[in-house]
PDB file of C-alpha atoms in Angstrom:
ATOM      1  CA  UNK Y  10     -25.169  -2.964  -3.117  1.00 59.00           C
ATOM      2  CA  UNK Y  11     -21.720  -3.434  -1.840  1.00 81.00           C
ATOM      3  CA  UNK Y  12     -20.331  -2.305   1.836  1.00 94.00           C
ATOM      4  CA  UNK Y  13     -19.260   1.331   2.004  1.00 95.00           C
ATOM      5  CA  UNK Y  14     -16.426   2.802   4.109  1.00 93.00           C
ATOM      6  CA  UNK Y  15     -15.445   6.074   5.005  1.00 94.00           C
ATOM      7  CA  UNK Y  16     -11.743   7.273   4.767  1.00 92.00           C
ATOM      8  CA  UNK Y  17     -11.929   8.086   8.416  1.00 92.00           C
ATOM      9  CA  UNK Y  18     -13.062   4.420   9.091  1.00 93.00           C
ATOM     10  CA  UNK Y  19     -10.238   2.936   7.201  1.00 92.00           C
ATOM     11  CA  UNK Y  20      -7.779   5.081   8.735  1.00 90.00           C
ATOM     12  CA  UNK Y  21      -8.845   4.354  12.310  1.00 91.00           C
ATOM     13  CA  UNK Y  22     -10.094   0.752  12.189  1.00 93.00           C
ATOM     14  CA  UNK Y  23      -8.199  -1.022   9.245  1.00 90.00           C
ATOM     15  CA  UNK Y  24      -4.689   0.242   9.011  1.00 90.00           C
ATOM     16  CA  UNK Y  25      -2.982  -2.974   9.754  1.00 90.00           C
ATOM     17  CA  UNK Y  26      -1.453  -1.675  13.058  1.00 90.00           C
ATOM     18  CA  UNK Y  27      -1.857  -3.559  16.116  1.00 88.00           C
ATOM     19  CA  UNK Y  28      -2.956  -6.760  14.666  1.00 88.00           C
ATOM     20  CA  UNK Y  29      -6.016  -4.816  12.840  1.00 91.00           C
ATOM     21  CA  UNK Y  30      -7.077  -5.885   9.478  1.00 94.00           C
ATOM     22  CA  UNK Y  31      -5.193  -4.110   6.604  1.00 93.00           C
ATOM     23  CA  UNK Y  32      -7.401  -2.318   4.092  1.00 93.00           C
ATOM     24  CA  UNK Y  33      -6.716   0.462   1.695  1.00 91.00           C
ATOM     25  CA  UNK Y  34      -8.254   1.927  -1.305  1.00 93.00           C
ATOM     26  CA  UNK Y  35      -7.539   1.517  -5.174  1.00 94.00           C
ATOM     27  CA  UNK Y  36      -9.488   3.447  -7.646  1.00 93.00           C
ATOM     28  CA  UNK Y  37     -12.262   4.009  -5.169  1.00 94.00           C
ATOM     29  CA  UNK Y  38     -12.466   0.360  -4.088  1.00 95.00           C
ATOM     30  CA  UNK Y  39     -11.912  -0.936  -0.828  1.00 95.00           C
ATOM     31  CA  UNK Y  40      -9.486  -4.067  -0.671  1.00 94.00           C
ATOM     32  CA  UNK Y  41      -8.485  -6.201   2.329  1.00 94.00           C
ATOM     33  CA  UNK Y  42      -4.946  -7.381   2.009  1.00 93.00           C
ATOM     34  CA  UNK Y  43      -4.835  -8.782   5.444  1.00 91.00           C
ATOM     35  CA  UNK Y  44      -4.245 -12.331   4.239  1.00 91.00           C
ATOM     36  CA  UNK Y  45      -2.145 -11.322   1.178  1.00 90.00           C
ATOM     37  CA  UNK Y  46       0.423  -9.424   2.923  1.00 84.00           C
ATOM     38  CA  UNK Y  47       2.653 -12.434   3.233  1.00 84.00           C
ATOM     39  CA  UNK Y  48       2.150 -13.356  -0.300  1.00 84.00           C
ATOM     40  CA  UNK Y  49       2.977  -9.886  -1.782  1.00 87.00           C
ATOM     41  CA  UNK Y  50       6.126  -9.970  -3.878  1.00 80.00           C
ATOM     42  CA  UNK Y  51       7.377  -6.765  -2.619  1.00 82.00           C
ATOM     43  CA  UNK Y  52       6.911  -7.436   0.944  1.00 80.00           C
ATOM     44  CA  UNK Y  53       4.334  -6.757   3.589  1.00 83.00           C
ATOM     45  CA  UNK Y  54       6.109  -3.172   4.483  1.00 86.00           C
ATOM     46  CA  UNK Y  55       4.813  -1.813   1.099  1.00 84.00           C
ATOM     47  CA  UNK Y  56       1.482  -2.789   1.990  1.00 87.00           C
ATOM     48  CA  UNK Y  57       1.589  -1.708   5.568  1.00 87.00           C
ATOM     49  CA  UNK Y  58       2.625   1.655   4.532  1.00 87.00           C
ATOM     50  CA  UNK Y  59      -0.736   2.329   2.650  1.00 88.00           C
ATOM     51  CA  UNK Y  60      -2.915   0.771   5.410  1.00 88.00           C
ATOM     52  CA  UNK Y  61      -6.168   2.822   5.557  1.00 90.00           C
ATOM     53  CA  UNK Y  62      -5.301   5.066   2.893  1.00 91.00           C
ATOM     54  CA  UNK Y  63      -5.778   5.760  -0.720  1.00 92.00           C
ATOM     55  CA  UNK Y  64      -3.150   3.679  -2.438  1.00 90.00           C
ATOM     56  CA  UNK Y  65      -4.233   4.409  -5.996  1.00 91.00           C
ATOM     57  CA  UNK Y  66      -1.252   6.458  -6.973  1.00 92.00           C
ATOM     58  CA  UNK Y  67       1.007   3.818  -5.314  1.00 89.00           C
ATOM     59  CA  UNK Y  68      -0.534   1.056  -7.001  1.00 90.00           C
ATOM     60  CA  UNK Y  69      -0.605   2.709 -10.560  1.00 90.00           C
ATOM     61  CA  UNK Y  70       3.026   4.148 -10.314  1.00 90.00           C
ATOM     62  CA  UNK Y  71       4.501   0.580  -9.762  1.00 86.00           C
ATOM     63  CA  UNK Y  72       3.164  -0.786 -13.080  1.00 85.00           C
ATOM     64  CA  UNK Y  73       1.595  -3.971 -11.701  1.00 89.00           C
ATOM     65  CA  UNK Y  74       0.964  -6.772 -14.250  1.00 87.00           C
ATOM     66  CA  UNK Y  75      -2.704  -7.856 -15.354  1.00 91.00           C
ATOM     67  CA  UNK Y  76      -2.288 -10.887 -12.869  1.00 91.00           C
ATOM     68  CA  UNK Y  77      -1.573  -8.467  -9.941  1.00 89.00           C
ATOM     69  CA  UNK Y  78      -4.617  -6.367 -11.055  1.00 91.00           C
ATOM     70  CA  UNK Y  79      -6.850  -9.604 -11.008  1.00 94.00           C
ATOM     71  CA  UNK Y  80      -5.391 -10.425  -7.408  1.00 92.00           C
ATOM     72  CA  UNK Y  81      -6.484  -6.882  -6.373  1.00 92.00           C
ATOM     73  CA  UNK Y  82      -9.894  -7.329  -7.923  1.00 95.00           C
ATOM     74  CA  UNK Y  83     -10.347 -10.647  -6.051  1.00 94.00           C
ATOM     75  CA  UNK Y  84      -9.576  -8.788  -2.829  1.00 94.00           C
ATOM     76  CA  UNK Y  85     -12.276  -5.946  -3.143  1.00 95.00           C
ATOM     77  CA  UNK Y  86     -14.569  -5.692  -0.379  1.00 95.00           C
ATOM     78  CA  UNK Y  87     -16.371  -2.723  -0.941  1.00 95.00           C
ATOM     79  CA  UNK Y  88     -16.446   0.963  -1.960  1.00 95.00           C
ATOM     80  CA  UNK Y  89     -15.041   4.147  -0.238  1.00 94.00           C
ATOM     81  CA  UNK Y  90     -17.442   7.034   0.078  1.00 93.00           C
ATOM     82  CA  UNK Y  91     -16.730  10.879   1.352  1.00 88.00           C
ATOM     83  CA  UNK Y  92     -13.513  12.750   0.988  1.00 83.00           C
ATOM     84  CA  UNK Y  93     -10.027  11.534   1.382  1.00 80.00           C
ATOM     85  CA  UNK Y  94      -7.797  12.394   4.269  1.00 72.00           C
ATOM     86  CA  UNK Y  95      -5.681  15.312   3.501  1.00 60.00           C
ATOM     87  CA  UNK Y  96      -2.528  13.377   4.134  1.00 54.00           C
ATOM     88  CA  UNK Y  97      -1.091  10.448   5.647  1.00 52.00           C
ATOM     89  CA  UNK Y  98      -1.505  10.629   9.350  1.00 51.00           C
ATOM     90  CA  UNK Y  99       1.586  12.401  11.216  1.00 50.00           C
ATOM     91  CA  UNK Y 100       3.474  10.361  13.835  1.00 52.00           C
ATOM     92  CA  UNK Y 101       2.820  11.514  17.382  1.00 52.00           C
ATOM     93  CA  UNK Y 102       5.081  14.358  18.620  1.00 53.00           C
ATOM     94  CA  UNK Y 103       7.996  13.171  20.795  1.00 54.00           C
ATOM     95  CA  UNK Y 104      10.290  15.211  22.987  1.00 54.00           C
ATOM     96  CA  UNK Y 105      13.486  13.867  20.644  1.00 56.00           C
ATOM     97  CA  UNK Y 106      14.288  16.128  17.857  1.00 57.00           C
ATOM     98  CA  UNK Y 107      14.179  14.885  14.426  1.00 58.00           C
ATOM     99  CA  UNK Y 108      17.392  14.184  12.613  1.00 62.00           C
ATOM    100  CA  UNK Y 109      18.765  16.669  10.092  1.00 57.00           C
ATOM    101  CA  UNK Y 110      19.316  15.359   6.711  1.00 58.00           C
ATOM    102  CA  UNK Y 111      22.779  14.400   5.891  1.00 56.00           C
ATOM    103  CA  UNK Y 112      24.310  16.789   3.379  1.00 54.00           C
ATOM    104  CA  UNK Y 113      24.899  13.905   0.898  1.00 53.00           C
ATOM    105  CA  UNK Y 114      21.452  13.479   0.618  1.00 50.00           C
ATOM    106  CA  UNK Y 115      19.856  15.392  -2.498  1.00 54.00           C
ATOM    107  CA  UNK Y 116      16.412  15.338  -3.717  1.00 56.00           C
ATOM    108  CA  UNK Y 117      17.131  13.347  -6.978  1.00 60.00           C
ATOM    109  CA  UNK Y 118      19.636  11.029  -5.575  1.00 64.00           C
ATOM    110  CA  UNK Y 119      19.620   7.208  -6.342  1.00 62.00           C
ATOM    111  CA  UNK Y 120      18.590   6.213  -2.594  1.00 69.00           C
ATOM    112  CA  UNK Y 121      15.223   7.949  -3.147  1.00 75.00           C
ATOM    113  CA  UNK Y 122      14.502   5.781  -6.015  1.00 77.00           C
ATOM    114  CA  UNK Y 123      15.961   2.414  -4.714  1.00 80.00           C
ATOM    115  CA  UNK Y 124      12.974   0.800  -2.875  1.00 81.00           C
ATOM    116  CA  UNK Y 125      10.763   1.477  -6.221  1.00 83.00           C
ATOM    117  CA  UNK Y 126      13.534  -0.104  -8.106  1.00 82.00           C
ATOM    118  CA  UNK Y 127      13.709  -3.318  -5.878  1.00 82.00           C
ATOM    119  CA  UNK Y 128       9.905  -3.681  -5.663  1.00 84.00           C
ATOM    120  CA  UNK Y 129       9.606  -3.773  -9.589  1.00 83.00           C
ATOM    121  CA  UNK Y 130      12.756  -5.897  -9.746  1.00 82.00           C
ATOM    122  CA  UNK Y 131      11.460  -8.593  -7.290  1.00 84.00           C
ATOM    123  CA  UNK Y 132       7.939  -8.224  -9.027  1.00 82.00           C
ATOM    124  CA  UNK Y 133       9.711  -9.168 -12.523  1.00 82.00           C
ATOM    125  CA  UNK Y 134      11.608 -11.909 -11.195  1.00 81.00           C
ATOM    126  CA  UNK Y 135       8.539 -13.459  -9.219  1.00 81.00           C
ATOM    127  CA  UNK Y 136       6.328 -13.340 -12.565  1.00 80.00           C
ATOM    128  CA  UNK Y 137       9.362 -14.424 -14.876  1.00 80.00           C
ATOM    129  CA  UNK Y 138       9.902 -17.447 -12.810  1.00 82.00           C
ATOM    130  CA  UNK Y 139       6.393 -18.273 -12.170  1.00 75.00           C
ATOM    131  CA  UNK Y 140       6.344 -17.918  -8.429  1.00 72.00           C
ATOM    132  CA  UNK Y 141       2.692 -16.741  -8.906  1.00 60.00           C
ATOM    133  CA  UNK Y 142       1.461 -20.172  -9.920  1.00 56.00           C
TER     134      UNK Y 142
END
């Protein structure tokens, strides 16, 4: 029987913040990417944004290669149980007001898709030129 984790436990103890281990969920499996974050072609920031959460949609939407899926499988450490958290944790409230969006930012602007395009491009170049082995 594999180790079981709750979403609450993952969010609190394995979110990668403050030198904590970095775990997240993909397709119901808990993966430990703590040691892999420095090797991730998209950078550790991409992984840190999913720390302690269900990253299935993010993982699947990128279109990872078969090799990336094998790496993910090798990082599996258990299963998640219970109900997912309703959303990503909100940052603590501060006394500073949030900046209003600039008038030039629109919902469909290219800048909204730029991080995804860069991750895909970096992954493709890394795969094409054999950086993964």
